[in-house]
Short mmCIF file of C-alpha atoms (C1' of nucleotides) in Angstrom, two decimals:
data_model
loop_
_atom_site.label_atom_id
_atom_site.label_comp_id
_atom_site.label_asym_id
_atom_site.label_seq_id
_atom_site.Cartn_x
_atom_site.Cartn_y
_atom_site.Cartn_z
CA MET A 1 4.87 -14.09 65.32
CA ASN A 2 3.36 -13.11 61.99
CA TYR A 3 -0.20 -13.12 60.79
CA TRP A 4 -1.54 -14.13 57.39
CA LEU A 5 -4.64 -14.70 55.37
CA PHE A 6 -4.96 -17.80 53.18
CA LYS A 7 -7.57 -17.86 50.46
CA SER A 8 -9.11 -21.10 49.36
CA GLU A 9 -12.09 -22.01 47.26
CA PRO A 10 -14.20 -24.18 49.55
CA SER A 11 -15.18 -26.35 46.59
CA ALA A 12 -11.48 -27.22 46.32
CA TYR A 13 -10.49 -27.20 50.00
CA SER A 14 -12.64 -25.78 52.77
CA VAL A 15 -12.16 -25.06 56.44
CA ASP A 16 -14.18 -28.23 57.07
CA ASP A 17 -11.64 -30.18 55.07
CA LEU A 18 -8.89 -28.76 57.27
CA ALA A 19 -10.90 -29.58 60.41
CA ARG A 20 -11.08 -33.17 59.17
CA ASP A 21 -7.42 -33.41 58.11
CA ARG A 22 -6.07 -31.45 61.11
CA VAL A 23 -2.87 -30.73 59.12
CA THR A 24 -2.42 -30.16 55.41
CA ALA A 25 0.41 -29.28 53.02
CA TRP A 26 -0.49 -25.97 51.36
CA THR A 27 0.63 -27.06 47.93
CA GLY A 28 -0.25 -25.71 44.50
CA VAL A 29 0.66 -22.06 45.01
CA ARG A 30 2.03 -20.90 41.66
CA ASN A 31 2.43 -17.20 42.19
CA TYR A 32 5.85 -15.78 42.99
CA GLN A 33 4.69 -13.22 45.50
CA ALA A 34 2.73 -15.79 47.47
CA ARG A 35 5.63 -18.20 47.22
CA ASN A 36 8.06 -15.64 48.56
CA LEU A 37 5.82 -14.95 51.53
CA MET A 38 5.70 -18.65 52.35
CA ARG A 39 9.35 -19.34 51.72
CA ASP A 40 10.90 -16.23 53.22
CA ALA A 41 8.55 -14.86 55.83
CA MET A 42 6.51 -17.64 57.39
CA ARG A 43 7.55 -19.25 60.65
CA ALA A 44 6.12 -22.15 62.57
CA GLY A 45 3.64 -20.75 65.05
CA ASP A 46 2.42 -17.98 62.74
CA ARG A 47 -1.35 -17.73 62.59
CA ALA A 48 -3.58 -17.36 59.57
CA PHE A 49 -7.18 -16.62 58.75
CA PHE A 50 -8.72 -19.26 56.54
CA HIS A 51 -10.69 -17.35 53.93
CA HIS A 52 -13.27 -18.80 51.56
CA SER A 53 -13.34 -17.27 48.07
CA SER A 54 -15.33 -17.82 44.88
CA CYS A 55 -18.30 -19.16 46.78
CA GLU A 56 -21.73 -18.14 48.01
CA GLU A 57 -20.49 -16.31 51.06
CA PRO A 58 -16.89 -15.20 50.61
CA GLY A 59 -15.20 -14.36 53.90
CA ILE A 60 -13.10 -15.52 56.82
CA ALA A 61 -14.29 -18.91 58.00
CA GLY A 62 -11.61 -20.18 60.35
CA ILE A 63 -8.17 -19.92 61.90
CA ALA A 64 -5.11 -22.01 61.12
CA GLU A 65 -1.51 -22.15 62.31
CA ILE A 66 1.67 -22.60 60.34
CA CYS A 67 3.13 -25.80 61.75
CA ARG A 68 6.00 -26.44 59.33
CA PRO A 69 8.04 -23.83 57.49
CA ALA A 70 8.46 -23.88 53.71
CA TYR A 71 9.85 -26.90 51.85
CA PRO A 72 9.71 -27.86 48.16
CA ASP A 73 6.18 -28.46 46.87
CA GLU A 74 6.01 -32.10 45.70
CA THR A 75 3.29 -31.40 43.15
CA GLN A 76 5.70 -29.47 40.92
CA PHE A 77 7.58 -32.71 40.22
CA ASP A 78 4.49 -34.83 39.58
CA ARG A 79 3.72 -35.15 35.89
CA LYS A 80 0.19 -36.19 36.70
CA SER A 81 -0.52 -33.18 38.89
CA ARG A 82 -2.27 -30.11 37.54
CA TYR A 83 0.47 -28.20 39.33
CA TYR A 84 3.28 -29.96 37.52
CA ASP A 85 6.02 -27.58 36.36
CA ALA A 86 8.38 -28.90 33.71
CA GLY A 87 10.73 -26.01 34.45
CA ALA A 88 11.28 -27.07 38.05
CA PRO A 89 13.64 -30.03 38.35
CA ARG A 90 14.13 -31.77 41.70
CA ASP A 91 17.58 -30.31 42.16
CA ASN A 92 16.28 -26.80 41.58
CA PRO A 93 12.75 -26.49 42.93
CA ARG A 94 10.76 -23.40 42.05
CA TRP A 95 7.70 -23.79 44.29
CA PHE A 96 7.40 -24.20 48.02
CA ASN A 97 4.71 -24.88 50.54
CA VAL A 98 4.21 -24.72 54.27
CA ASP A 99 2.09 -27.06 56.38
CA VAL A 100 -0.90 -25.60 58.15
CA LYS A 101 -2.80 -26.99 61.10
CA PHE A 102 -6.42 -26.54 62.05
CA VAL A 103 -7.06 -24.23 64.98
CA ARG A 104 -10.78 -23.54 64.83
CA LYS A 105 -13.74 -22.76 62.70
CA THR A 106 -15.31 -19.34 63.08
CA ARG A 107 -18.54 -17.81 61.97
CA VAL A 108 -18.15 -16.43 58.46
CA VAL A 109 -17.04 -12.82 58.53
CA THR A 110 -18.05 -11.55 55.11
CA LEU A 111 -16.15 -9.11 52.95
CA ALA A 112 -18.91 -6.56 53.52
CA GLU A 113 -18.47 -6.85 57.26
CA LEU A 114 -14.72 -6.54 56.96
CA ARG A 115 -15.05 -3.51 54.71
CA ALA A 116 -17.29 -1.83 57.28
CA GLN A 117 -14.38 -1.70 59.73
CA LYS A 118 -12.33 1.47 59.56
CA ALA A 119 -9.40 -0.36 61.14
CA LEU A 120 -9.33 -2.72 58.16
CA LYS A 121 -9.43 -0.19 55.38
CA ASN A 122 -5.88 -1.02 54.31
CA MET A 123 -6.23 -4.78 54.68
CA GLN A 124 -4.67 -6.28 51.59
CA VAL A 125 -7.36 -8.84 50.88
CA LEU A 126 -9.92 -6.04 50.64
CA LYS A 127 -8.00 -4.01 48.10
CA ARG A 128 -9.45 -3.63 44.65
CA GLY A 129 -8.28 -6.23 42.22
CA ASN A 130 -6.47 -8.22 44.87
CA ARG A 131 -5.82 -11.72 43.59
CA LEU A 132 -3.01 -12.85 45.82
CA SER A 133 -3.95 -16.09 47.56
CA ILE A 134 -1.73 -15.41 50.56
CA THR A 135 -1.55 -11.96 52.12
CA PRO A 136 0.06 -10.55 55.25
CA VAL A 137 -2.19 -9.33 58.05
CA THR A 138 -0.97 -6.74 60.55
CA PRO A 139 -1.30 -7.38 64.30
CA ALA A 140 -3.84 -4.54 64.50
CA GLU A 141 -5.91 -6.06 61.70
CA TRP A 142 -5.71 -9.47 63.32
CA ALA A 143 -6.94 -8.05 66.64
CA CYS A 144 -9.77 -6.22 64.93
CA VAL A 145 -11.01 -9.37 63.20
CA GLU A 146 -10.68 -11.42 66.38
CA HIS A 147 -12.81 -8.84 68.11
CA LEU A 148 -15.39 -9.15 65.31
CA LEU A 149 -15.42 -12.89 65.78
CA GLU A 150 -16.54 -12.49 69.38
CA LYS A 151 -19.71 -10.80 68.22
CA THR A 152 -22.46 -12.80 66.61
"C1'" DG B 1 -22.40 -14.55 33.38
"C1'" DC B 2 -19.98 -10.15 33.49
"C1'" DC B 3 -16.04 -7.71 33.78
"C1'" DA B 4 -12.13 -5.27 36.20
"C1'" DA B 5 -7.68 -6.22 37.59
"C1'" DC B 6 -3.64 -8.47 37.42
"C1'" DG B 7 0.28 -11.86 36.09
"C1'" DT B 8 2.47 -14.14 32.36
"C1'" DT B 9 3.87 -14.87 27.73
"C1'" DG B 10 6.13 -13.99 23.61
"C1'" DG B 11 7.08 -11.20 19.41
"C1'" DC B 12 9.82 -7.57 18.19
"C1'" DG C 1 13.31 -4.50 27.65
"C1'" DC C 2 8.80 -3.04 25.99
"C1'" DC C 3 4.13 -3.95 25.67
"C1'" DA C 4 -0.04 -6.08 23.51
"C1'" DA C 5 -2.50 -10.19 23.89
"C1'" DC C 6 -4.08 -13.60 26.58
"C1'" DG C 7 -5.54 -16.35 30.61
"C1'" DT C 8 -7.02 -16.36 35.34
"C1'" DT C 9 -9.06 -14.69 39.52
"C1'" DG C 10 -12.88 -13.55 42.08
"C1'" DG C 11 -16.52 -10.25 43.63
"C1'" DC C 12 -20.85 -9.05 42.32
#
DNA sequence: GCCAACGTTGGC
DNA sequence: GCCAACGTTGGC
């Protein structure tokens, strides 16, 4: 099993939205690195931190599970979508998405709190200039954050 | 609102 | 294939 971190702006889609929907298609990713992670490395059953970005309190806010491996992202074919891609015909899709399922909400673990952990000093989401919306998390990092979540 | 960092685009 | 210009991300 692999571990991941998914960033989302809560004004666009929050952990509460996922709690309501239970399952959602993680469409709209238009970055090749993030796409490759979804398409090539994610498996059903993988777990992910749901991270809120560009908001009042950026940080980890919940846990989700990959419940369907990658398949072509419908929004790339939809002329009316902001994610439409004229260079991606149906017979040669460029963008993929997985489905994620709600596991639970957590207290918000802020970036400052994450940065204070020595065990997380190499965590990709904390690296300077990181803009990738999907990043891998190591088992050790996952365990460290889970431990943090048990505290208040 | 600022600005550093990064990905993409396009001229050459 | 290089690289400057540009647009976007996202923390602060």
